[in-house]
PDB file of C-alpha atoms and ligand atoms in Angstrom:
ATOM      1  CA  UNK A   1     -14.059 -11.149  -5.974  1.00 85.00           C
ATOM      2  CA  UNK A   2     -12.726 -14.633  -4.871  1.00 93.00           C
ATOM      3  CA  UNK A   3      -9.314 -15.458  -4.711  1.00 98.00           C
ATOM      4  CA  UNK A   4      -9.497 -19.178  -3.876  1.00 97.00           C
ATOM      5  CA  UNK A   5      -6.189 -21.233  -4.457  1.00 95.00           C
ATOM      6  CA  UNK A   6      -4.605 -17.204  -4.721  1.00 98.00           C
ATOM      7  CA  UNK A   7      -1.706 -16.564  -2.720  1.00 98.00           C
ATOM      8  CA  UNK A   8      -0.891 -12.704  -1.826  1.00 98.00           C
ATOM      9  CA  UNK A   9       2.356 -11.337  -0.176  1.00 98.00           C
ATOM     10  CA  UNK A  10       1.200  -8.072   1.542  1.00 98.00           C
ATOM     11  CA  UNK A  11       3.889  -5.205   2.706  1.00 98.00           C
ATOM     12  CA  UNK A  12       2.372  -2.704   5.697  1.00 98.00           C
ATOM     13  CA  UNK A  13      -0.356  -5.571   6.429  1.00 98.00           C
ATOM     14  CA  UNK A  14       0.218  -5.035   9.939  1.00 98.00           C
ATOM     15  CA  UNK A  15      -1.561  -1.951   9.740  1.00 98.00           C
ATOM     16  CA  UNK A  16      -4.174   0.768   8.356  1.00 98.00           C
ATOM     17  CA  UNK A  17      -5.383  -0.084   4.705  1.00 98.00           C
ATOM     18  CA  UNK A  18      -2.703  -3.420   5.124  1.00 98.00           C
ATOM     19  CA  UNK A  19      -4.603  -5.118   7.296  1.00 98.00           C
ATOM     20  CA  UNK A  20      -8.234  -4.011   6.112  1.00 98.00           C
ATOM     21  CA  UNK A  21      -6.513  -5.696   2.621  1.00 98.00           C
ATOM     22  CA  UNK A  22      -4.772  -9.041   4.356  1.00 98.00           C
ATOM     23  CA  UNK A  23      -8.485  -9.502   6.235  1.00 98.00           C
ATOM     24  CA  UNK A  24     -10.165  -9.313   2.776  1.00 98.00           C
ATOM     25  CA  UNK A  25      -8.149 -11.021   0.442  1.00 98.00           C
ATOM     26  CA  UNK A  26      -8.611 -14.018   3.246  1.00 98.00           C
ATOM     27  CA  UNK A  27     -11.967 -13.667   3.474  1.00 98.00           C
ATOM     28  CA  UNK A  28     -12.489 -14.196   0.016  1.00 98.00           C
ATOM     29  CA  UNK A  29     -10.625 -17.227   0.333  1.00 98.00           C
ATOM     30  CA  UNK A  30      -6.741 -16.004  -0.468  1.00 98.00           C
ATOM     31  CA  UNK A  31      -4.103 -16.922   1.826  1.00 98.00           C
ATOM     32  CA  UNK A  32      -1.564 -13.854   3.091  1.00 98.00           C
ATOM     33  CA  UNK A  33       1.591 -13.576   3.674  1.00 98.00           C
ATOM     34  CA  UNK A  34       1.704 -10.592   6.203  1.00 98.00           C
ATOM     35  CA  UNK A  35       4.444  -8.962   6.497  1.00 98.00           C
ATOM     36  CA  UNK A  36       5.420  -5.675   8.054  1.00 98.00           C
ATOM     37  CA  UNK A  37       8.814  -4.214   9.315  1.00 98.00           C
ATOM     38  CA  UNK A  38       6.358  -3.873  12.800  1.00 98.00           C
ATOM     39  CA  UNK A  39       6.786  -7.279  12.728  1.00 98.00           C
ATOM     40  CA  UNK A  40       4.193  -8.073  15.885  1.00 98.00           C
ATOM     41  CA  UNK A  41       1.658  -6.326  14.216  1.00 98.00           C
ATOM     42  CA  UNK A  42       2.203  -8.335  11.155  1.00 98.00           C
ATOM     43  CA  UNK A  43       2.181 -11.279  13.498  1.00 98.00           C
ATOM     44  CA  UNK A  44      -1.613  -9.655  15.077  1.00 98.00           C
ATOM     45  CA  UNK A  45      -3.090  -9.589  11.585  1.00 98.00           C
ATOM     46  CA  UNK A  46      -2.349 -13.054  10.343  1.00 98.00           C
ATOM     47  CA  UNK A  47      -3.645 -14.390  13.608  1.00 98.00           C
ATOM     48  CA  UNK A  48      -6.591 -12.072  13.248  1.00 98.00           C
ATOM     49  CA  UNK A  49      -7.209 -14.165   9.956  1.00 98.00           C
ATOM     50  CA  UNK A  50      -6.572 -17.645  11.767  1.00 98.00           C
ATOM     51  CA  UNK A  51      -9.238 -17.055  14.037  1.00 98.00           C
ATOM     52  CA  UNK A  52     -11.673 -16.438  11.479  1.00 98.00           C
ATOM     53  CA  UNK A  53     -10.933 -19.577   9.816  1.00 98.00           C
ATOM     54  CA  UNK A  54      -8.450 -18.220   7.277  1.00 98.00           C
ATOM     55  CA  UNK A  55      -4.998 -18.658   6.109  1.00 98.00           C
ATOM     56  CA  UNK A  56      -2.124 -16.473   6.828  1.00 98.00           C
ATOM     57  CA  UNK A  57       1.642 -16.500   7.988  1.00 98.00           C
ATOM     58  CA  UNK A  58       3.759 -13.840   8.996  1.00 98.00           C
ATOM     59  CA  UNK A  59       7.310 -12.247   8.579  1.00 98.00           C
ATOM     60  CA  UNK A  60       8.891  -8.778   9.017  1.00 98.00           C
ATOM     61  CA  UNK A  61      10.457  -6.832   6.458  1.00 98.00           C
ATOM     62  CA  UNK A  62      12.167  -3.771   6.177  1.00 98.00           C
ATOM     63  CA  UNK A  63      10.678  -2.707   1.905  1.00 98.00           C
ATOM     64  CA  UNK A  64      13.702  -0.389   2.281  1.00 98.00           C
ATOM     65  CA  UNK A  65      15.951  -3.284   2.135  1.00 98.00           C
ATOM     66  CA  UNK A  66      16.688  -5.390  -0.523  1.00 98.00           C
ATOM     67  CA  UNK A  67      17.594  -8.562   1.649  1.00 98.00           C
ATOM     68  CA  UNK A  68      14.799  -8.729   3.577  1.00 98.00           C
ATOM     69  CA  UNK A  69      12.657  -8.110   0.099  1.00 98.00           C
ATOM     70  CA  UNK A  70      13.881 -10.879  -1.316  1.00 98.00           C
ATOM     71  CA  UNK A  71      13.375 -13.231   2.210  1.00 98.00           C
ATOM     72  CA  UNK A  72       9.591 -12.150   2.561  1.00 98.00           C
ATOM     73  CA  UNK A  73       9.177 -13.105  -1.445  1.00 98.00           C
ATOM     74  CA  UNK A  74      11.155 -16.656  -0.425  1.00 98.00           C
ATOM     75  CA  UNK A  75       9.289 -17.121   2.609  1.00 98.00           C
ATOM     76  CA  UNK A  76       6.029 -16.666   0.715  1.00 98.00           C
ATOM     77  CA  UNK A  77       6.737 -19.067  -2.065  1.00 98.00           C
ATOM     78  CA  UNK A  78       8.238 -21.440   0.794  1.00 98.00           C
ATOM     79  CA  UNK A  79       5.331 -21.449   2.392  1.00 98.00           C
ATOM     80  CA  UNK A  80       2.585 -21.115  -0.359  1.00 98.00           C
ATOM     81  CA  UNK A  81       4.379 -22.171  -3.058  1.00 97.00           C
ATOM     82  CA  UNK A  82       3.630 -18.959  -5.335  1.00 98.00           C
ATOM     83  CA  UNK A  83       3.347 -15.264  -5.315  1.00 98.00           C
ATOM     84  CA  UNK A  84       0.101 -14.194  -7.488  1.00 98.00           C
ATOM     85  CA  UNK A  85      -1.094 -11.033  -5.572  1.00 98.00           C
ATOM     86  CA  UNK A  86       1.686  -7.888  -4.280  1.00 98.00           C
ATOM     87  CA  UNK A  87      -0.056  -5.486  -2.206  1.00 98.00           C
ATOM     88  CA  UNK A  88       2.179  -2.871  -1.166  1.00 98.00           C
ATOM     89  CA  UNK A  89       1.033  -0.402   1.436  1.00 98.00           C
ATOM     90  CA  UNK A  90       3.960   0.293   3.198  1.00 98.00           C
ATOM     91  CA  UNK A  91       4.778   3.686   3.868  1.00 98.00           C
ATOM     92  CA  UNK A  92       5.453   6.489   5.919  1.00 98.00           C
ATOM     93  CA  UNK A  93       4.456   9.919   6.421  1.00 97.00           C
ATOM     94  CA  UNK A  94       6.507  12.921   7.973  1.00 96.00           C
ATOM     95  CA  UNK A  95       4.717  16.062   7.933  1.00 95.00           C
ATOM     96  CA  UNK A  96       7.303  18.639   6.964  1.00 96.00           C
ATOM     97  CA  UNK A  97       7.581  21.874   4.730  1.00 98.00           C
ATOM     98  CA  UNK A  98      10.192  21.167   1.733  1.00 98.00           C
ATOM     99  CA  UNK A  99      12.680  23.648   2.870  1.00 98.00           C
ATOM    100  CA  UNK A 100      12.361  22.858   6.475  1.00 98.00           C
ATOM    101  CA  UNK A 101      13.040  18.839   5.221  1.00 98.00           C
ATOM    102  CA  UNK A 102      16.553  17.307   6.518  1.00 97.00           C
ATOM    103  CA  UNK A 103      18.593  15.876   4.037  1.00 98.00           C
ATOM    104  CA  UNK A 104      18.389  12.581   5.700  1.00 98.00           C
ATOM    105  CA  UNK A 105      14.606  12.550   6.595  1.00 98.00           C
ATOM    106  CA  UNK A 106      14.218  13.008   2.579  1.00 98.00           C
ATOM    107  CA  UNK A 107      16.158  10.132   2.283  1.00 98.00           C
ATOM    108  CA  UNK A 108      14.295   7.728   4.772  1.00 98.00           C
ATOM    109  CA  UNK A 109      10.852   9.076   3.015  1.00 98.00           C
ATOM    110  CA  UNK A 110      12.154   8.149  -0.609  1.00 98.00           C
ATOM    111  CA  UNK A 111      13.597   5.078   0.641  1.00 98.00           C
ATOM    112  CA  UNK A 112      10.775   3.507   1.995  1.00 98.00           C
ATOM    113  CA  UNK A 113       8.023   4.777  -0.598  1.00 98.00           C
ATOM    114  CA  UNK A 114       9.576   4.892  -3.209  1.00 98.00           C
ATOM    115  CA  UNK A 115      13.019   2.526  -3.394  1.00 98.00           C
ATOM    116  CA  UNK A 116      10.952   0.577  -1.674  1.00 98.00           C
ATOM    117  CA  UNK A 117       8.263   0.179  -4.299  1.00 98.00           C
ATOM    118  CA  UNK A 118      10.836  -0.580  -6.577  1.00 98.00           C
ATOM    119  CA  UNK A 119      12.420  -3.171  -4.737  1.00 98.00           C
ATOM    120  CA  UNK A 120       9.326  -4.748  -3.922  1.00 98.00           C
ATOM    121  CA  UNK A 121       8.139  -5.050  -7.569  1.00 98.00           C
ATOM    122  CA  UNK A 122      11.679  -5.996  -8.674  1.00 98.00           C
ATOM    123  CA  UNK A 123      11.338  -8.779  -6.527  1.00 98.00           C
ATOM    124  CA  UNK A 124       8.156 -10.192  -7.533  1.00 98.00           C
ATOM    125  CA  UNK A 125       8.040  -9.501 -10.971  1.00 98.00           C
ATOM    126  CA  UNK A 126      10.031 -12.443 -11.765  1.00 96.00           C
ATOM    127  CA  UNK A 127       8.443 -15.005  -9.809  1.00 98.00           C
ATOM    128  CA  UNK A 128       5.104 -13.488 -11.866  1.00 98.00           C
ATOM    129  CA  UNK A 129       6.570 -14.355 -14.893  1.00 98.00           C
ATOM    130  CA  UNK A 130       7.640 -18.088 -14.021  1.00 97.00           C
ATOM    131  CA  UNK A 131       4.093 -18.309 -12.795  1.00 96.00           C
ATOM    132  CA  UNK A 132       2.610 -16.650 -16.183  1.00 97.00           C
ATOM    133  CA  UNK A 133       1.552 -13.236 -14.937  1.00 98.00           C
ATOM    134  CA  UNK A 134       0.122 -12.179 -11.009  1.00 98.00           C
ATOM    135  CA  UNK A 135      -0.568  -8.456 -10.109  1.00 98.00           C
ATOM    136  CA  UNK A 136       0.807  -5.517  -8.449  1.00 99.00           C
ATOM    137  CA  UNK A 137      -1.048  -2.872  -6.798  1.00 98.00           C
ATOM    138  CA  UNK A 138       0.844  -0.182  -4.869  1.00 98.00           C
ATOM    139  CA  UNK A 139      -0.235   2.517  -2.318  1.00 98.00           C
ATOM    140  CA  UNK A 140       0.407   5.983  -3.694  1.00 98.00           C
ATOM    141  CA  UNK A 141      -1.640   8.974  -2.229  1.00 98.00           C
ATOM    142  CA  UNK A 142      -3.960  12.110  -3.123  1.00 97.00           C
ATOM    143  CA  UNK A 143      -0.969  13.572  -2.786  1.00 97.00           C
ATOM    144  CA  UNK A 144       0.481  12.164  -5.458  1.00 98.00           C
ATOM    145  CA  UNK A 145      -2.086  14.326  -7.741  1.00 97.00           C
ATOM    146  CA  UNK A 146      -2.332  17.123  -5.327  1.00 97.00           C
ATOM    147  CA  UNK A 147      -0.108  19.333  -3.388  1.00 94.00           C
ATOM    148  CA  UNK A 148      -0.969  20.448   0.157  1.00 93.00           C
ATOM    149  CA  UNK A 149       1.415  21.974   2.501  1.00 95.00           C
ATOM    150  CA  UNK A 150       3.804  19.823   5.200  1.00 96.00           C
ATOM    151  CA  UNK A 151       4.168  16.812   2.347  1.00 96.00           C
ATOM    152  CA  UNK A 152       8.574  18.465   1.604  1.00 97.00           C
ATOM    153  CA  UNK A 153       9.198  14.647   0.714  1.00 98.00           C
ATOM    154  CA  UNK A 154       5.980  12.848   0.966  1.00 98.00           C
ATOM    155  CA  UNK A 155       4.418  14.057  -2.035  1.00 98.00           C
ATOM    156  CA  UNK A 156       7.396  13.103  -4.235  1.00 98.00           C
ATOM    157  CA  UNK A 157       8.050  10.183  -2.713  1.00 98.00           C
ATOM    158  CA  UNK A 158       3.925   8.909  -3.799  1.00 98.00           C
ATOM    159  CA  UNK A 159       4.524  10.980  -7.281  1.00 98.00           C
ATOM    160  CA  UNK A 160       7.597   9.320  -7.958  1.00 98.00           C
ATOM    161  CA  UNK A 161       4.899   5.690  -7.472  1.00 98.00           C
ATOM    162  CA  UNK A 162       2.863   6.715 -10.335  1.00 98.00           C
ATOM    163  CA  UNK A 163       5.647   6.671 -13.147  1.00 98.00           C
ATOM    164  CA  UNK A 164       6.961   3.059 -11.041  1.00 98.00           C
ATOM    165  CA  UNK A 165       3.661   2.024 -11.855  1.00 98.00           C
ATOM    166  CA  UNK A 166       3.334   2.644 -15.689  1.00 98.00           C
ATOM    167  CA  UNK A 167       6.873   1.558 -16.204  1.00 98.00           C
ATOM    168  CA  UNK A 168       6.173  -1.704 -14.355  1.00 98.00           C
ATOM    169  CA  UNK A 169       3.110  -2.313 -16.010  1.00 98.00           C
ATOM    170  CA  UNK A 170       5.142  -1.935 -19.592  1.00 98.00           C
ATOM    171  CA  UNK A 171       7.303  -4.111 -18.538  1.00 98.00           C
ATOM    172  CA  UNK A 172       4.738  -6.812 -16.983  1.00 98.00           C
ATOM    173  CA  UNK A 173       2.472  -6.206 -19.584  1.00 98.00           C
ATOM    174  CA  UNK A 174       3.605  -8.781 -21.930  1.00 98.00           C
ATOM    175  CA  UNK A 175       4.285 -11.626 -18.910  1.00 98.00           C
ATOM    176  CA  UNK A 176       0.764 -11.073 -18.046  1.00 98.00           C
ATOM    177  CA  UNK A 177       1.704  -9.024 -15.231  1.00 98.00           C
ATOM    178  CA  UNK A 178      -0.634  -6.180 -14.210  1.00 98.00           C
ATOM    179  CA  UNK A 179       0.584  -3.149 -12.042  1.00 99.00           C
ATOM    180  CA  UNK A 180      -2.112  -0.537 -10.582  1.00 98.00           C
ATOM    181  CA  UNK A 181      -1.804   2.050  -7.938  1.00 98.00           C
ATOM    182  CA  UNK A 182      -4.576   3.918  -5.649  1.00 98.00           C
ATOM    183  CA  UNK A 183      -4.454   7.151  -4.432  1.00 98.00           C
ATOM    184  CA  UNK A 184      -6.507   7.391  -1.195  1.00 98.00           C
ATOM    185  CA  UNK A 185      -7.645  10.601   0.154  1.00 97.00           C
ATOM    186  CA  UNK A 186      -7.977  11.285   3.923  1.00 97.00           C
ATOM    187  CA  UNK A 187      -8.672   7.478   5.829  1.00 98.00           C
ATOM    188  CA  UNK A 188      -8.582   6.682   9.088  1.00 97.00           C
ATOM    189  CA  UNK A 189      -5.907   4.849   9.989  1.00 97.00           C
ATOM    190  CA  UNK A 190      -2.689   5.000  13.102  1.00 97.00           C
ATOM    191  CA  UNK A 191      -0.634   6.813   9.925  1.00 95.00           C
ATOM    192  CA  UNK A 192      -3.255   9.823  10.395  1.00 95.00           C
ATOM    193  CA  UNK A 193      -3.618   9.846  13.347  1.00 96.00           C
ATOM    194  CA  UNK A 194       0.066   9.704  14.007  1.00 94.00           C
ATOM    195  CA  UNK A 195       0.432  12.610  12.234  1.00 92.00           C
ATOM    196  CA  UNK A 196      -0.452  15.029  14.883  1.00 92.00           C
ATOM    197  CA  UNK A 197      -2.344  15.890  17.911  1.00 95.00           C
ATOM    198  CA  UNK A 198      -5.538  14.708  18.893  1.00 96.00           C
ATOM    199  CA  UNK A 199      -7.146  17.936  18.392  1.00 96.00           C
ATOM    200  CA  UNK A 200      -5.409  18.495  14.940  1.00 95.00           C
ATOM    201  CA  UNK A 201      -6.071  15.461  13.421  1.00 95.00           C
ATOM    202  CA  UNK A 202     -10.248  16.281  14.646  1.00 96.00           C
ATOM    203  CA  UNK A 203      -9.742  19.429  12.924  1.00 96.00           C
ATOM    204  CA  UNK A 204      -8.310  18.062   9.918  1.00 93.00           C
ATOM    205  CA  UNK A 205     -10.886  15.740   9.505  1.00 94.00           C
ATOM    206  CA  UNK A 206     -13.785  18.269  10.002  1.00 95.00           C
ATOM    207  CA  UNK A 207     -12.013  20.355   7.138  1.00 95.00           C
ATOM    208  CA  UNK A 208     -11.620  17.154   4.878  1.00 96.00           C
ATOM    209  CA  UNK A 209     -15.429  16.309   5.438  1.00 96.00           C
ATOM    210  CA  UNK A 210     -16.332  20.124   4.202  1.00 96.00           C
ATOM    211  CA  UNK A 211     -14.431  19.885   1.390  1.00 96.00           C
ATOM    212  CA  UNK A 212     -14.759  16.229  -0.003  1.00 97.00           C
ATOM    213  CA  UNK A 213     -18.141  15.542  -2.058  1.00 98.00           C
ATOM    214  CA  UNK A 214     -19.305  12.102  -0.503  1.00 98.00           C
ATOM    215  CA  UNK A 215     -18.551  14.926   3.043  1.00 97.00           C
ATOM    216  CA  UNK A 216     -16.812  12.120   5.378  1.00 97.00           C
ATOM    217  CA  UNK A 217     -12.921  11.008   5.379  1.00 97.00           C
ATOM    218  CA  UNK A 218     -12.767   7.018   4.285  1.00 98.00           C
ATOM    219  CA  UNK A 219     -12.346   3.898   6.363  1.00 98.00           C
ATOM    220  CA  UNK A 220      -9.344   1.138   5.580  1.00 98.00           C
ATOM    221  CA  UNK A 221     -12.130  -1.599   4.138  1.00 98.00           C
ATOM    222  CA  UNK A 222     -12.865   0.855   1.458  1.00 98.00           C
ATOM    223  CA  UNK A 223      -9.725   1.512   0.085  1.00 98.00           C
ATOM    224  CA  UNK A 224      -9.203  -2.500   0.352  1.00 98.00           C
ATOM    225  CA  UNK A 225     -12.149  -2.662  -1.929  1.00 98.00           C
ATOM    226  CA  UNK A 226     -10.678  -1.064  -4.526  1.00 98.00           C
ATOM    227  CA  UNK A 227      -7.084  -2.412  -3.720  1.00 98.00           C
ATOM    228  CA  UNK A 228      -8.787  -5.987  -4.528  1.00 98.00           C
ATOM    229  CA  UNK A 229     -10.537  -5.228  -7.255  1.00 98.00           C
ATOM    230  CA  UNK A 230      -7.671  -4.248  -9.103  1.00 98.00           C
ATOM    231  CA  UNK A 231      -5.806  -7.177  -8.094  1.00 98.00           C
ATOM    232  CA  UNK A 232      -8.476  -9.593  -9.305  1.00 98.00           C
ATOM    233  CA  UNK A 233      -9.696 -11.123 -12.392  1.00 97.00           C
ATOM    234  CA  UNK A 234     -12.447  -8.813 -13.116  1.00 97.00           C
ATOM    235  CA  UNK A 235      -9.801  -5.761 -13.248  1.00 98.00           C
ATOM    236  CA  UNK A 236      -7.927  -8.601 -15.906  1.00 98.00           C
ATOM    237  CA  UNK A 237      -7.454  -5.488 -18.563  1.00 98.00           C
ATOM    238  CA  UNK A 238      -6.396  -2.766 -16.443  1.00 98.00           C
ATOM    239  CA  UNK A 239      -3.048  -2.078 -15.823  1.00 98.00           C
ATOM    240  CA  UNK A 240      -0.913   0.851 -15.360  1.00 98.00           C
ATOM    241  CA  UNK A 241      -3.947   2.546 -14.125  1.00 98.00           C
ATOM    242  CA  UNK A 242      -3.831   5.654 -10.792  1.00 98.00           C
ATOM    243  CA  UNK A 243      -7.176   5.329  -9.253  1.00 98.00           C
ATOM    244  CA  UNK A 244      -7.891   8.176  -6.399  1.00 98.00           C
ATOM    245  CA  UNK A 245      -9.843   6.109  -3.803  1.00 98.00           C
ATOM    246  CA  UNK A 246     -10.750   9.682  -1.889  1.00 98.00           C
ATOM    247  CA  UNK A 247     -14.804  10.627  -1.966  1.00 98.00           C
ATOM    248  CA  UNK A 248     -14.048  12.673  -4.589  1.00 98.00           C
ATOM    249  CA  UNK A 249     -11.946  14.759  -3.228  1.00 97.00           C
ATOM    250  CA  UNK A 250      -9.635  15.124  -6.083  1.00 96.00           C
ATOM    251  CA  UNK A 251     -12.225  16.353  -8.838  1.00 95.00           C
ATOM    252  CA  UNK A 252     -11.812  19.597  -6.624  1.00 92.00           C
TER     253      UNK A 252
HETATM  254  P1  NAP B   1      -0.279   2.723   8.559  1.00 85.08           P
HETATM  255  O1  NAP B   1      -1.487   2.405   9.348  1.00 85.08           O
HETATM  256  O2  NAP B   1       0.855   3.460   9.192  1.00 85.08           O
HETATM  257  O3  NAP B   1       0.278   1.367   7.888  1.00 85.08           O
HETATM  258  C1  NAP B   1       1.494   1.347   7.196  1.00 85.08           C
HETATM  259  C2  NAP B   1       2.270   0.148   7.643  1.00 85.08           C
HETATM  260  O4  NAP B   1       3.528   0.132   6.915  1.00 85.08           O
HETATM  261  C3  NAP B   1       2.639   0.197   9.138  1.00 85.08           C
HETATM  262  O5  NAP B   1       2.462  -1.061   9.742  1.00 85.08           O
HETATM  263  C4  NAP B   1       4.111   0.587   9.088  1.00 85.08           C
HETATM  264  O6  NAP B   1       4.845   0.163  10.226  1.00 85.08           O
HETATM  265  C5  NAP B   1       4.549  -0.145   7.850  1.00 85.08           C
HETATM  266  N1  NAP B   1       5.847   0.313   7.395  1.00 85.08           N
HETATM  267  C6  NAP B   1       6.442   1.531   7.584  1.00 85.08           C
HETATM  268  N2  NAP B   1       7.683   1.517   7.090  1.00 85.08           N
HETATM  269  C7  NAP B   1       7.889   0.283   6.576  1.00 85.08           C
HETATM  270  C8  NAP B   1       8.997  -0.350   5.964  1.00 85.08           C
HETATM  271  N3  NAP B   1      10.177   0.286   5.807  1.00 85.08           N
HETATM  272  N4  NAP B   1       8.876  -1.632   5.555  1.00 85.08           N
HETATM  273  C9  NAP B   1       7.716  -2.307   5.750  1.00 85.08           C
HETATM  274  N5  NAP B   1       6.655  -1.786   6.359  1.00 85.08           N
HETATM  275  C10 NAP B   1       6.738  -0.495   6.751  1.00 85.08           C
HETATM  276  O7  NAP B   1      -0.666   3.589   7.277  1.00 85.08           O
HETATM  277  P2  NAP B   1      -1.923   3.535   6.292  1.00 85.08           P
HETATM  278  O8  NAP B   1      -2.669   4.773   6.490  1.00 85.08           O
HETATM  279  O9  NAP B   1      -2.575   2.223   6.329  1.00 85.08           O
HETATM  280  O10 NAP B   1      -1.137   3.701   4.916  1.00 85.08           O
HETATM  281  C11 NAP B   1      -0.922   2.636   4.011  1.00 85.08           C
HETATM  282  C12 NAP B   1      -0.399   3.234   2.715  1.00 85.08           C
HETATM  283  O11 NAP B   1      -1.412   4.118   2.193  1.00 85.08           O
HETATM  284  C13 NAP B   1       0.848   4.087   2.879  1.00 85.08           C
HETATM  285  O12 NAP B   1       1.676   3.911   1.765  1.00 85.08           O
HETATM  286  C14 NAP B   1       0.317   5.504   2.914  1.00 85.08           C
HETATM  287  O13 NAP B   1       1.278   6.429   2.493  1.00 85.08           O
HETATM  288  C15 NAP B   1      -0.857   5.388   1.961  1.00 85.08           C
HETATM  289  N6  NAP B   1      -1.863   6.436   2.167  1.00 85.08           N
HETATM  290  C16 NAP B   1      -2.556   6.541   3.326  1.00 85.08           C
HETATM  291  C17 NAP B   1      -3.498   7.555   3.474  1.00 85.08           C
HETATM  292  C18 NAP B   1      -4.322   7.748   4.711  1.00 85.08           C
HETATM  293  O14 NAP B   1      -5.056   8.764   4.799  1.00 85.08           O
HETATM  294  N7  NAP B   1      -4.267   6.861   5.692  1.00 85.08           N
HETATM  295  C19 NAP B   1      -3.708   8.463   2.433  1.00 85.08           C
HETATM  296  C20 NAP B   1      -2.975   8.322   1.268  1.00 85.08           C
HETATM  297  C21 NAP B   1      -2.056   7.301   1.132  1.00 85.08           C
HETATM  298  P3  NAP B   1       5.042   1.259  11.422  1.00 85.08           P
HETATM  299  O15 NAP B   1       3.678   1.502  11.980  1.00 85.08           O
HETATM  300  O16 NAP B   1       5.979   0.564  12.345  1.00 85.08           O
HETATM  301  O17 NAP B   1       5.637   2.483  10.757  1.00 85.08           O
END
């Protein structure tokens, strides 16, 4: 994969599976935009890629808010005068049975997975077509495909990504536009391990390890892997695709 003279505008690059994805993309000779509504950390990973050698700027932005969608997409083109790559891995997580879920904490979940998504790929989609087509890959989730208990509003939210996705890619399609998601199983990342205690997140990882075939949870860089791939040229005739990126846990 080389993305040399490729310019990628990456949402949640300040942490987790972001940054594994800004780090690549930059090492493969991309330059990022990072942005993050943390933004400091975006701020740590694009000078993270500077001292490597690479290029990268940064901005914050809130995906749940349509103003500061639109200034991270003019910032980006400001600055590197196109938009070919949208990663979005923003997201948040808020471990809750359905009943048990506030009204409002729905709300913030949807908002910022979902209306996010949507605003995000609004955004870019039509600076993709003035450019001739670019590609979209967001961050859904195993759970997504899979229910476990605790997900009241999470698992929507990342369900809700997959039909974004397909409709995005219908609409792209034509404008040579390509739209993927992943679905990553358990990876270790400040999201998981935010999630809980210490002791339960240990616990939850044993259990993942006993029931996933490759027996381990993943790391960021792998899920970047496959977050790449589908935004580069060799993934040029796959779009609308859902690719679990989870050791196989899903086949289960
Ligand atoms: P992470 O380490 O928490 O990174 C997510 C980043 O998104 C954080 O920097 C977070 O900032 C930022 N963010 C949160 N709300 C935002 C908003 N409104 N606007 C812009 N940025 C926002 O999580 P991760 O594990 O890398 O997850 C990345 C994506 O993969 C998420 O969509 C997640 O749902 C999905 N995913 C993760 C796993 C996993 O096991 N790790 C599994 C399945 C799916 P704050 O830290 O300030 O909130």
């Amino acid at each position: 994969m080389n993305f040399t003279r490729r310019v990628a505008l990456a949402v949640g690059g300040g942490s987790g599976i972001g940054r594994a994805t800004c780090e690549l993309f930059a090492e493969r000779g991309g330059a990022v935009m990072v942005a993050d509504v943390n933004e400091a950390s975006a701020k740590a990973t694009a000078e993270r890629i500077v001292r490597k050698g690479g290029r990268a700027e940064a901005c914050g932005c809130d995906v749940a808010r349509w103003d500061q969608v639109q200034a991270a997409v003019e910032r980006t083109r400001n600055v590197f005068g196109r938009i070919d790559v949208l990663v979005n891995s923003a997201g948040i997580l808020r471990v809750r049975r359905l009943e048990d879920t506030l009204e409002a904490e729905w709300n913030e979940v949807l908002q910022v997975n979902l209306t996010g998504a949507f605003l995000l790929t609004k955004a870019v989609m039509g600076v993709m077509r003035q450019q001739g087509g670019g590609a979209i890959v967001h961050l859904a989730s195993r759970m997504a495909l899979r229910i476990k208990e605790n997900r009241g509003a999470y698992a929507p939210s990342k369900a809700g990504l997959l039909q974004l996705t397909r409709m995005a890619a219908l609409e792209g399609g034509p404008h040579g536009i390509r739209v993927n998601c992943v679905c990553p199983g358990f990876i270790d990342t400040p999201m998981v391990w935010g999630s809980g205690t210490k002791e339960e997140v240990e616990t939850q990882f044993a259990g993942w390890a006993k029931v996933c075939p490759l027996g381990r949870t993943g790391h960021p860089e792998e899920v970047a892997r496959a977050i790449l791939f589908l935004a580069s040229e060799e993934a040029s005739f796959i779009t609308g695709a859902v690719l679990p990126v989870d050791g196989g846990r899903t086949i289960l």
